[in-house]
Amino acid sequence: MRQHPPFRADVVGSFLRPAPVKDARAAFAEHRIDAAALRAVEDDAIRSLMDAQQAAGLRLATDGEARRAWWHLDFWGGLTGVEVVELDHGIAFQGVTTTPKGMRVTGPVSFPPDHPFVADAAFVVAEAAERGLTAKFTIPAPTVFDFRLDADQIRTDHYADRDAITDDLVEAYRAAIAALYAAGVRYLQLDDTAWAYACSDVEMAKARERGIDTDGIAERFSSIIRRVLAGRSEDLVVTTHVCRGNFRSTWIASGGYEPVAEQLLGNTGYDGFFLEYDSDRAGGFEPLRFLPKGEQVVVLGLVTSKTGELEDPAVIEQRIRDAAEVAPLEQLALSPQCGFASTEEGNVLSEDEQWAKVRSVVDIASRVWQ
């Protein structure tokens, strides 16, 4: 079994929000409790989530993203020059639409030293250390910001267009990574839907309608990531999770990894890649041929987080063997296909079913990688 992340049995990061957190967030929104009281509830919930991760057999622990409403907007809203705003539309998933919130650029984009995620990360690091676990912290990838920002949401003369923001975006992320490292983070994950959208002809057509040049988009994404990761500390492990959408157990994008695999696996500099493989929408394992021989790891998301029904372990083990025909087994690992709650609403399964999924991942990995 691997002694450093990503681990043979790993998780994407988010967990269903415990009832006390949901109740406290509602009370805070109604001004019945203050921010300190809300944070105290979140602290207790995160400690319990970490205890549950340890009990399930994981060697890492996340905060379950329990302090966040969204997997991405909470981070971006803390950047200087970026605001989270009400829009006239949400993001359309299969049969359901998110609440209408998005981002707006109002000035020069940068990462402030007092960004709330720095204190959040320090808490995760300290609590994980008390349990002898590796702290894992997650933030949205810069490529998602680059891809999702609509031109009409640039409300400042500082930038002429979307492309003009790229340099500042890269520097903001480099500063964020440095600040999180200083807070003790040694295992960081950049969550990313942009690569999955680039695998979908339907989503690329929508992007062109929004005015995005999709020619060479995988090369654009890999360039941004390389620049962000350049010069990071050698003992910082940075992975990415490629997601096809996860809101109340629904999804957006379909399409195998072939259109982006060469750039994603071979030209970004990530240490690991959490790739969804829980349905036919993800295609086959053939794109794993682009994984360079060496230390990088593909974490196979073969166990779905969208339903509570447990997979047959024998089927999962066979799929791992199938993947190992394309990429070396020692460069593979296992996890749920996504987090269990990319937004505070959470997926449609119970907490008991959630932890049964995690235990199954641990059990299967212990057999495959003895």
Tab-separated table of C-alpha atoms in Angstrom:
chain	number	residue	atom	x	y	z
A	1	MET	CA	0.000	0.000	0.000
A	2	ARG	CA	1.184	3.512	-0.804
A	3	GLN	CA	2.700	5.449	2.085
A	4	HIS	CA	1.912	8.863	0.610
A	5	PRO	CA	-1.007	10.445	-1.247
A	6	PRO	CA	-2.913	9.813	-3.322
A	7	PHE	CA	-3.578	6.651	-1.355
A	8	ARG	CA	-4.746	3.324	-2.774
A	9	ALA	CA	-8.088	3.961	-1.045
A	10	ASP	CA	-8.909	7.653	-1.316
A	11	VAL	CA	-11.884	10.019	-1.463
A	12	VAL	CA	-12.662	13.071	-3.556
A	13	GLY	CA	-13.400	15.180	-0.510
A	14	SER	CA	-16.981	16.263	0.176
A	15	PHE	CA	-19.431	14.475	2.466
A	16	LEU	CA	-23.115	14.885	3.190
A	17	ARG	CA	-23.610	17.853	5.489
A	18	PRO	CA	-24.597	16.586	8.972
A	19	ALA	CA	-27.961	17.780	10.290
A	20	PRO	CA	-26.441	20.124	12.925
A	21	VAL	CA	-24.555	21.981	10.172
A	22	LYS	CA	-27.670	22.363	8.056
A	23	ASP	CA	-29.632	23.608	11.057
A	24	ALA	CA	-26.884	26.041	12.072
A	25	ARG	CA	-26.533	27.431	8.552
A	26	ALA	CA	-30.287	28.045	8.439
A	27	ALA	CA	-30.160	29.746	11.834
A	28	PHE	CA	-27.256	31.922	10.705
A	29	ALA	CA	-29.098	32.932	7.530
A	30	GLU	CA	-32.063	33.962	9.692
A	31	HIS	CA	-29.764	35.917	12.066
A	32	ARG	CA	-30.623	33.661	15.010
A	33	ILE	CA	-26.945	32.818	15.636
A	34	ASP	CA	-23.717	34.667	14.849
A	35	ALA	CA	-20.724	33.597	12.768
A	36	ALA	CA	-18.806	32.360	15.811
A	37	ALA	CA	-21.662	30.070	16.835
A	38	LEU	CA	-21.946	28.718	13.302
A	39	ARG	CA	-18.233	28.019	13.134
A	40	ALA	CA	-18.328	26.178	16.457
A	41	VAL	CA	-21.007	23.842	15.070
A	42	GLU	CA	-18.966	23.338	11.900
A	43	ASP	CA	-15.853	22.586	13.956
A	44	ASP	CA	-17.649	19.839	15.872
A	45	ALA	CA	-19.117	18.402	12.677
A	46	ILE	CA	-15.729	18.310	10.962
A	47	ARG	CA	-14.191	16.511	13.922
A	48	SER	CA	-16.971	13.913	13.718
A	49	LEU	CA	-16.489	13.580	9.950
A	50	MET	CA	-12.788	12.974	10.493
A	51	ASP	CA	-13.516	10.342	13.129
A	52	ALA	CA	-15.828	8.624	10.632
A	53	GLN	CA	-13.179	8.726	7.910
A	54	GLN	CA	-10.658	7.169	10.264
A	55	ALA	CA	-13.154	4.521	11.364
A	56	ALA	CA	-13.812	3.659	7.714
A	57	GLY	CA	-10.113	2.860	7.293
A	58	LEU	CA	-8.946	5.897	5.332
A	59	ARG	CA	-5.423	7.216	5.814
A	60	LEU	CA	-6.466	10.749	4.963
A	61	ALA	CA	-9.097	13.149	6.241
A	62	THR	CA	-10.914	16.102	4.702
A	63	ASP	CA	-13.314	18.582	6.267
A	64	GLY	CA	-16.046	17.215	4.022
A	65	GLU	CA	-16.381	20.781	2.683
A	66	ALA	CA	-18.768	21.261	5.608
A	67	ARG	CA	-18.161	25.010	5.769
A	68	ARG	CA	-19.100	25.542	2.118
A	69	ALA	CA	-22.340	26.033	0.245
A	70	TRP	CA	-20.664	25.346	-3.106
A	71	TRP	CA	-17.554	23.432	-4.077
A	72	HIS	CA	-16.273	26.413	-6.084
A	73	LEU	CA	-18.058	29.703	-5.398
A	74	ASP	CA	-17.031	29.914	-1.732
A	75	PHE	CA	-13.371	29.949	-2.754
A	76	TRP	CA	-13.780	32.371	-5.636
A	77	GLY	CA	-15.945	34.704	-3.565
A	78	GLY	CA	-13.007	35.135	-1.204
A	79	LEU	CA	-10.699	36.384	-3.950
A	80	THR	CA	-10.037	40.087	-4.291
A	81	GLY	CA	-11.810	41.429	-7.362
A	82	VAL	CA	-14.403	38.622	-7.501
A	83	GLU	CA	-17.960	38.624	-6.182
A	84	VAL	CA	-20.557	35.868	-5.964
A	85	VAL	CA	-23.772	37.303	-7.386
A	86	GLU	CA	-27.347	36.372	-8.177
A	87	LEU	CA	-27.837	35.566	-11.853
A	88	ASP	CA	-30.948	35.206	-13.959
A	89	HIS	CA	-30.239	31.511	-14.449
A	90	GLY	CA	-28.737	28.508	-12.687
A	91	ILE	CA	-26.705	25.659	-14.134
A	92	ALA	CA	-28.884	23.059	-15.822
A	93	PHE	CA	-28.227	19.454	-14.773
A	94	GLN	CA	-30.255	16.451	-15.896
A	95	GLY	CA	-33.767	17.308	-14.710
A	96	VAL	CA	-32.751	19.891	-12.095
A	97	THR	CA	-31.192	23.358	-12.009
A	98	THR	CA	-28.940	24.874	-9.354
A	99	THR	CA	-29.772	28.084	-7.540
A	100	PRO	CA	-28.941	31.098	-9.764
A	101	LYS	CA	-25.552	32.136	-8.464
A	102	GLY	CA	-22.343	32.835	-10.294
A	103	MET	CA	-19.209	34.942	-10.240
A	104	ARG	CA	-18.524	38.479	-11.347
A	105	VAL	CA	-15.134	40.146	-11.785
A	106	THR	CA	-15.209	43.662	-10.365
A	107	GLY	CA	-11.506	44.528	-10.214
A	108	PRO	CA	-7.971	43.130	-10.342
A	109	VAL	CA	-8.056	39.475	-9.297
A	110	SER	CA	-5.737	38.353	-6.497
A	111	PHE	CA	-5.568	36.060	-3.469
A	112	PRO	CA	-5.803	37.992	-0.191
A	113	PRO	CA	-3.727	36.830	2.811
A	114	ASP	CA	-6.894	36.737	4.943
A	115	HIS	CA	-8.838	34.458	2.588
A	116	PRO	CA	-11.027	32.310	4.895
A	117	PHE	CA	-9.813	29.060	3.329
A	118	VAL	CA	-6.390	29.569	4.927
A	119	ALA	CA	-7.824	29.311	8.456
A	120	ASP	CA	-10.081	26.466	7.312
A	121	ALA	CA	-7.078	24.559	6.006
A	122	ALA	CA	-5.089	25.085	9.202
A	123	PHE	CA	-7.978	23.587	11.180
A	124	VAL	CA	-8.063	20.517	8.904
A	125	VAL	CA	-4.298	20.039	9.200
A	126	ALA	CA	-4.354	20.237	12.998
A	127	GLU	CA	-7.315	17.907	13.453
A	128	ALA	CA	-5.973	15.343	10.974
A	129	ALA	CA	-2.592	15.347	12.714
A	130	GLU	CA	-4.240	14.557	16.046
A	131	ARG	CA	-5.624	11.396	14.445
A	132	GLY	CA	-2.415	10.429	12.683
A	133	LEU	CA	-4.032	11.087	9.307
A	134	THR	CA	-2.917	13.052	6.258
A	135	ALA	CA	-4.944	16.222	5.785
A	136	LYS	CA	-6.429	16.667	2.337
A	137	PHE	CA	-7.747	20.061	1.269
A	138	THR	CA	-9.727	20.899	-1.855
A	139	ILE	CA	-10.221	24.041	-3.931
A	140	PRO	CA	-11.714	24.595	-7.396
A	141	ALA	CA	-9.277	24.558	-10.298
A	142	PRO	CA	-8.378	27.783	-12.117
A	143	THR	CA	-9.441	26.210	-15.394
A	144	VAL	CA	-13.037	26.144	-14.173
A	145	PHE	CA	-12.886	29.873	-13.461
A	146	ASP	CA	-11.372	30.423	-16.899
A	147	PHE	CA	-14.054	28.330	-18.599
A	148	ARG	CA	-17.139	29.389	-16.631
A	149	LEU	CA	-16.627	33.163	-16.507
A	150	ASP	CA	-19.072	34.861	-18.862
A	151	ALA	CA	-17.789	37.907	-20.712
A	152	ASP	CA	-20.753	39.993	-19.545
A	153	GLN	CA	-19.741	39.354	-15.911
A	154	ILE	CA	-16.499	41.299	-16.294
A	155	ARG	CA	-17.594	44.586	-14.718
A	156	THR	CA	-14.291	46.464	-14.589
A	157	ASP	CA	-12.190	48.456	-17.018
A	158	HIS	CA	-9.109	46.701	-15.650
A	159	TYR	CA	-9.645	43.772	-18.060
A	160	ALA	CA	-10.535	44.150	-21.703
A	161	ASP	CA	-11.791	40.566	-22.006
A	162	ARG	CA	-11.615	37.075	-20.482
A	163	ASP	CA	-8.093	36.418	-21.797
A	164	ALA	CA	-6.791	39.513	-20.047
A	165	ILE	CA	-7.567	37.939	-16.665
A	166	THR	CA	-5.413	34.828	-17.160
A	167	ASP	CA	-2.110	36.170	-15.839
A	168	ASP	CA	-3.705	37.530	-12.654
A	169	LEU	CA	-5.687	34.312	-12.208
A	170	VAL	CA	-2.488	32.270	-12.385
A	171	GLU	CA	-0.772	34.513	-9.848
A	172	ALA	CA	-3.791	34.376	-7.525
A	173	TYR	CA	-3.667	30.583	-7.547
A	174	ARG	CA	0.075	30.491	-7.008
A	175	ALA	CA	-0.435	32.735	-3.978
A	176	ALA	CA	-3.280	30.517	-2.748
A	177	ILE	CA	-1.150	27.389	-2.984
A	178	ALA	CA	1.695	29.096	-1.140
A	179	ALA	CA	-0.662	30.277	1.626
A	180	LEU	CA	-2.226	26.842	2.023
A	181	TYR	CA	1.227	25.273	2.145
A	182	ALA	CA	2.222	27.730	4.884
A	183	ALA	CA	-0.934	26.646	6.755
A	184	GLY	CA	0.388	23.066	6.714
A	185	VAL	CA	-1.352	21.577	3.662
A	186	ARG	CA	0.730	18.891	1.961
A	187	TYR	CA	-2.083	17.208	0.014
A	188	LEU	CA	-4.082	19.583	-2.170
A	189	GLN	CA	-6.722	18.792	-4.772
A	190	LEU	CA	-7.939	21.090	-7.539
A	191	ASP	CA	-11.493	20.116	-8.487
A	192	ASP	CA	-12.237	20.561	-12.164
A	193	THR	CA	-15.291	20.286	-14.401
A	194	ALA	CA	-13.694	22.075	-17.362
A	195	TRP	CA	-11.795	19.021	-18.631
A	196	ALA	CA	-14.990	16.958	-18.605
A	197	TYR	CA	-16.849	19.649	-20.532
A	198	ALA	CA	-14.058	19.547	-23.111
A	199	CYS	CA	-14.846	15.829	-23.575
A	200	SER	CA	-18.448	16.616	-24.558
A	201	ASP	CA	-19.453	17.737	-28.041
A	202	VAL	CA	-22.681	19.109	-26.582
A	203	GLU	CA	-20.921	21.226	-23.953
A	204	MET	CA	-18.324	22.457	-26.436
A	205	ALA	CA	-21.135	23.649	-28.714
A	206	LYS	CA	-22.647	25.527	-25.765
A	207	ALA	CA	-19.239	27.036	-25.001
A	208	ARG	CA	-18.902	28.339	-28.552
A	209	GLU	CA	-22.334	29.922	-28.218
A	210	ARG	CA	-20.940	31.760	-25.160
A	211	GLY	CA	-18.100	33.101	-27.276
A	212	ILE	CA	-15.383	30.700	-26.109
A	213	ASP	CA	-12.783	29.556	-28.620
A	214	THR	CA	-12.750	25.785	-28.152
A	215	ASP	CA	-9.953	25.088	-30.632
A	216	GLY	CA	-6.946	23.969	-28.611
A	217	ILE	CA	-8.873	24.237	-25.358
A	218	ALA	CA	-7.073	21.260	-23.777
A	219	GLU	CA	-3.747	22.925	-24.523
A	220	ARG	CA	-5.035	26.138	-22.947
A	221	PHE	CA	-6.108	24.274	-19.811
A	222	SER	CA	-2.798	22.413	-19.469
A	223	SER	CA	-0.855	25.656	-19.898
A	224	ILE	CA	-2.791	27.324	-17.093
A	225	ILE	CA	-2.246	24.380	-14.752
A	226	ARG	CA	1.478	24.116	-15.536
A	227	ARG	CA	1.929	27.806	-14.771
A	228	VAL	CA	-0.019	27.517	-11.502
A	229	LEU	CA	1.967	24.496	-10.307
A	230	ALA	CA	5.390	25.712	-11.425
A	231	GLY	CA	7.798	26.088	-8.536
A	232	ARG	CA	5.574	24.505	-5.900
A	233	SER	CA	7.302	22.868	-2.947
A	234	GLU	CA	8.551	19.356	-3.669
A	235	ASP	CA	6.734	17.859	-0.683
A	236	LEU	CA	3.342	19.223	-1.767
A	237	VAL	CA	1.196	16.623	-3.536
A	238	VAL	CA	-1.307	18.209	-5.911
A	239	THR	CA	-4.015	16.162	-7.580
A	240	THR	CA	-7.099	16.981	-9.607
A	241	HIS	CA	-10.592	15.558	-9.758
A	242	VAL	CA	-12.264	15.651	-13.163
A	243	CYS	CA	-16.021	15.866	-12.641
A	244	ARG	CA	-18.908	15.620	-15.091
A	245	GLY	CA	-21.235	17.473	-12.736
A	246	ASN	CA	-22.605	16.510	-9.348
A	247	PHE	CA	-25.732	18.183	-7.994
A	248	ARG	CA	-28.291	16.152	-6.063
A	249	SER	CA	-27.066	12.977	-7.797
A	250	THR	CA	-27.444	14.418	-11.307
A	251	TRP	CA	-24.857	15.263	-13.956
A	252	ILE	CA	-24.104	17.466	-16.962
A	253	ALA	CA	-21.370	16.218	-19.291
A	254	SER	CA	-20.877	12.937	-21.136
A	255	GLY	CA	-17.925	11.720	-23.150
A	256	GLY	CA	-14.757	9.691	-22.731
A	257	TYR	CA	-11.372	11.212	-21.894
A	258	GLU	CA	-9.832	10.724	-25.343
A	259	PRO	CA	-10.103	14.391	-26.472
A	260	VAL	CA	-8.129	15.660	-23.458
A	261	ALA	CA	-6.162	12.706	-22.065
A	262	GLU	CA	-2.830	13.483	-23.701
A	263	GLN	CA	-2.780	17.038	-22.311
A	264	LEU	CA	-4.416	16.217	-18.957
A	265	LEU	CA	-2.315	13.192	-18.058
A	266	GLY	CA	0.901	14.084	-19.807
A	267	ASN	CA	1.239	17.839	-19.733
A	268	THR	CA	-0.222	19.371	-16.564
A	269	GLY	CA	2.227	18.308	-13.862
A	270	TYR	CA	-0.375	16.941	-11.458
A	271	ASP	CA	0.720	14.153	-9.118
A	272	GLY	CA	-2.602	12.354	-9.374
A	273	PHE	CA	-5.832	12.309	-11.340
A	274	PHE	CA	-9.188	11.372	-9.833
A	275	LEU	CA	-11.128	10.217	-12.894
A	276	GLU	CA	-14.793	9.279	-12.915
A	277	TYR	CA	-15.400	5.790	-14.250
A	278	ASP	CA	-18.700	4.839	-12.649
A	279	SER	CA	-20.826	4.870	-15.806
A	280	ASP	CA	-20.654	4.453	-19.563
A	281	ARG	CA	-20.638	8.259	-19.861
A	282	ALA	CA	-16.935	8.189	-18.980
A	283	GLY	CA	-15.933	5.888	-21.833
A	284	GLY	CA	-13.263	3.203	-21.626
A	285	PHE	CA	-9.822	2.954	-20.079
A	286	GLU	CA	-7.940	3.379	-23.378
A	287	PRO	CA	-7.045	7.069	-22.695
A	288	LEU	CA	-4.988	5.909	-19.688
A	289	ARG	CA	-2.274	4.999	-22.205
A	290	PHE	CA	-1.245	8.668	-22.003
A	291	LEU	CA	-0.297	8.341	-18.322
A	292	PRO	CA	3.511	8.666	-18.237
A	293	LYS	CA	5.393	5.827	-16.609
A	294	GLY	CA	6.578	6.944	-13.202
A	295	GLU	CA	5.080	8.263	-9.975
A	296	GLN	CA	1.828	9.845	-11.168
A	297	VAL	CA	-1.330	7.997	-10.146
A	298	VAL	CA	-4.788	7.698	-11.676
A	299	VAL	CA	-7.394	7.203	-8.973
A	300	LEU	CA	-10.214	5.236	-10.570
A	301	GLY	CA	-13.635	6.544	-9.562
A	302	LEU	CA	-15.394	3.216	-9.989
A	303	VAL	CA	-17.727	3.493	-6.988
A	304	THR	CA	-20.553	5.950	-7.583
A	305	SER	CA	-21.390	8.597	-5.012
A	306	LYS	CA	-24.735	9.326	-6.673
A	307	THR	CA	-26.700	6.376	-5.275
A	308	GLY	CA	-26.595	4.337	-2.092
A	309	GLU	CA	-26.613	0.918	-3.741
A	310	LEU	CA	-23.313	-0.862	-3.122
A	311	GLU	CA	-21.347	-2.119	-6.088
A	312	ASP	CA	-20.360	-5.766	-6.371
A	313	PRO	CA	-16.716	-5.865	-5.174
A	314	ALA	CA	-15.894	-8.558	-7.730
A	315	VAL	CA	-17.037	-6.261	-10.550
A	316	ILE	CA	-14.941	-3.380	-9.236
A	317	GLU	CA	-11.881	-5.585	-8.858
A	318	GLN	CA	-12.289	-6.822	-12.435
A	319	ARG	CA	-12.543	-3.257	-13.701
A	320	ILE	CA	-9.319	-2.383	-11.889
A	321	ARG	CA	-7.660	-5.343	-13.620
A	322	ASP	CA	-9.032	-4.083	-16.942
A	323	ALA	CA	-7.555	-0.628	-16.298
A	324	ALA	CA	-4.243	-2.258	-15.367
A	325	GLU	CA	-4.006	-3.636	-18.888
A	326	VAL	CA	-3.587	-0.042	-20.067
A	327	ALA	CA	-1.749	1.624	-17.151
A	328	PRO	CA	0.477	-0.075	-14.556
A	329	LEU	CA	-1.377	-1.328	-11.483
A	330	GLU	CA	1.164	0.401	-9.245
A	331	GLN	CA	0.058	3.716	-10.809
A	332	LEU	CA	-3.621	3.119	-10.049
A	333	ALA	CA	-5.798	3.607	-6.974
A	334	LEU	CA	-9.511	3.587	-6.083
A	335	SER	CA	-12.061	6.113	-4.833
A	336	PRO	CA	-15.712	7.054	-5.137
A	337	GLN	CA	-16.361	8.717	-8.463
A	338	CYS	CA	-17.046	12.112	-6.904
A	339	GLY	CA	-17.721	13.730	-3.570
A	340	PHE	CA	-21.009	13.039	-1.823
A	341	ALA	CA	-22.053	16.687	-1.631
A	342	SER	CA	-20.530	19.103	-4.109
A	343	THR	CA	-23.091	21.585	-2.830
A	344	GLU	CA	-24.699	21.801	0.577
A	345	GLU	CA	-27.839	20.067	-0.731
A	346	GLY	CA	-25.944	16.795	-1.078
A	347	ASN	CA	-26.568	13.692	-3.157
A	348	VAL	CA	-29.582	11.426	-2.825
A	349	LEU	CA	-28.333	8.802	-0.392
A	350	SER	CA	-28.136	8.412	3.366
A	351	GLU	CA	-25.128	8.976	5.622
A	352	ASP	CA	-25.043	5.250	6.391
A	353	GLU	CA	-24.941	4.491	2.668
A	354	GLN	CA	-22.206	7.080	2.220
A	355	TRP	CA	-19.930	5.465	4.796
A	356	ALA	CA	-20.692	1.991	3.466
A	357	LYS	CA	-19.371	3.202	0.103
A	358	VAL	CA	-16.174	4.494	1.699
A	359	ARG	CA	-15.627	1.254	3.625
A	360	SER	CA	-16.148	-0.700	0.407
A	361	VAL	CA	-13.447	1.353	-1.329
A	362	VAL	CA	-11.047	0.641	1.529
A	363	ASP	CA	-11.851	-3.081	1.567
A	364	ILE	CA	-11.467	-3.484	-2.183
A	365	ALA	CA	-8.200	-1.538	-2.274
A	366	SER	CA	-6.753	-3.632	0.540
A	367	ARG	CA	-7.335	-6.771	-1.525
A	368	VAL	CA	-6.112	-5.427	-4.860
A	369	TRP	CA	-2.990	-3.728	-3.488
A	370	GLN	CA	-1.915	-6.032	-0.689
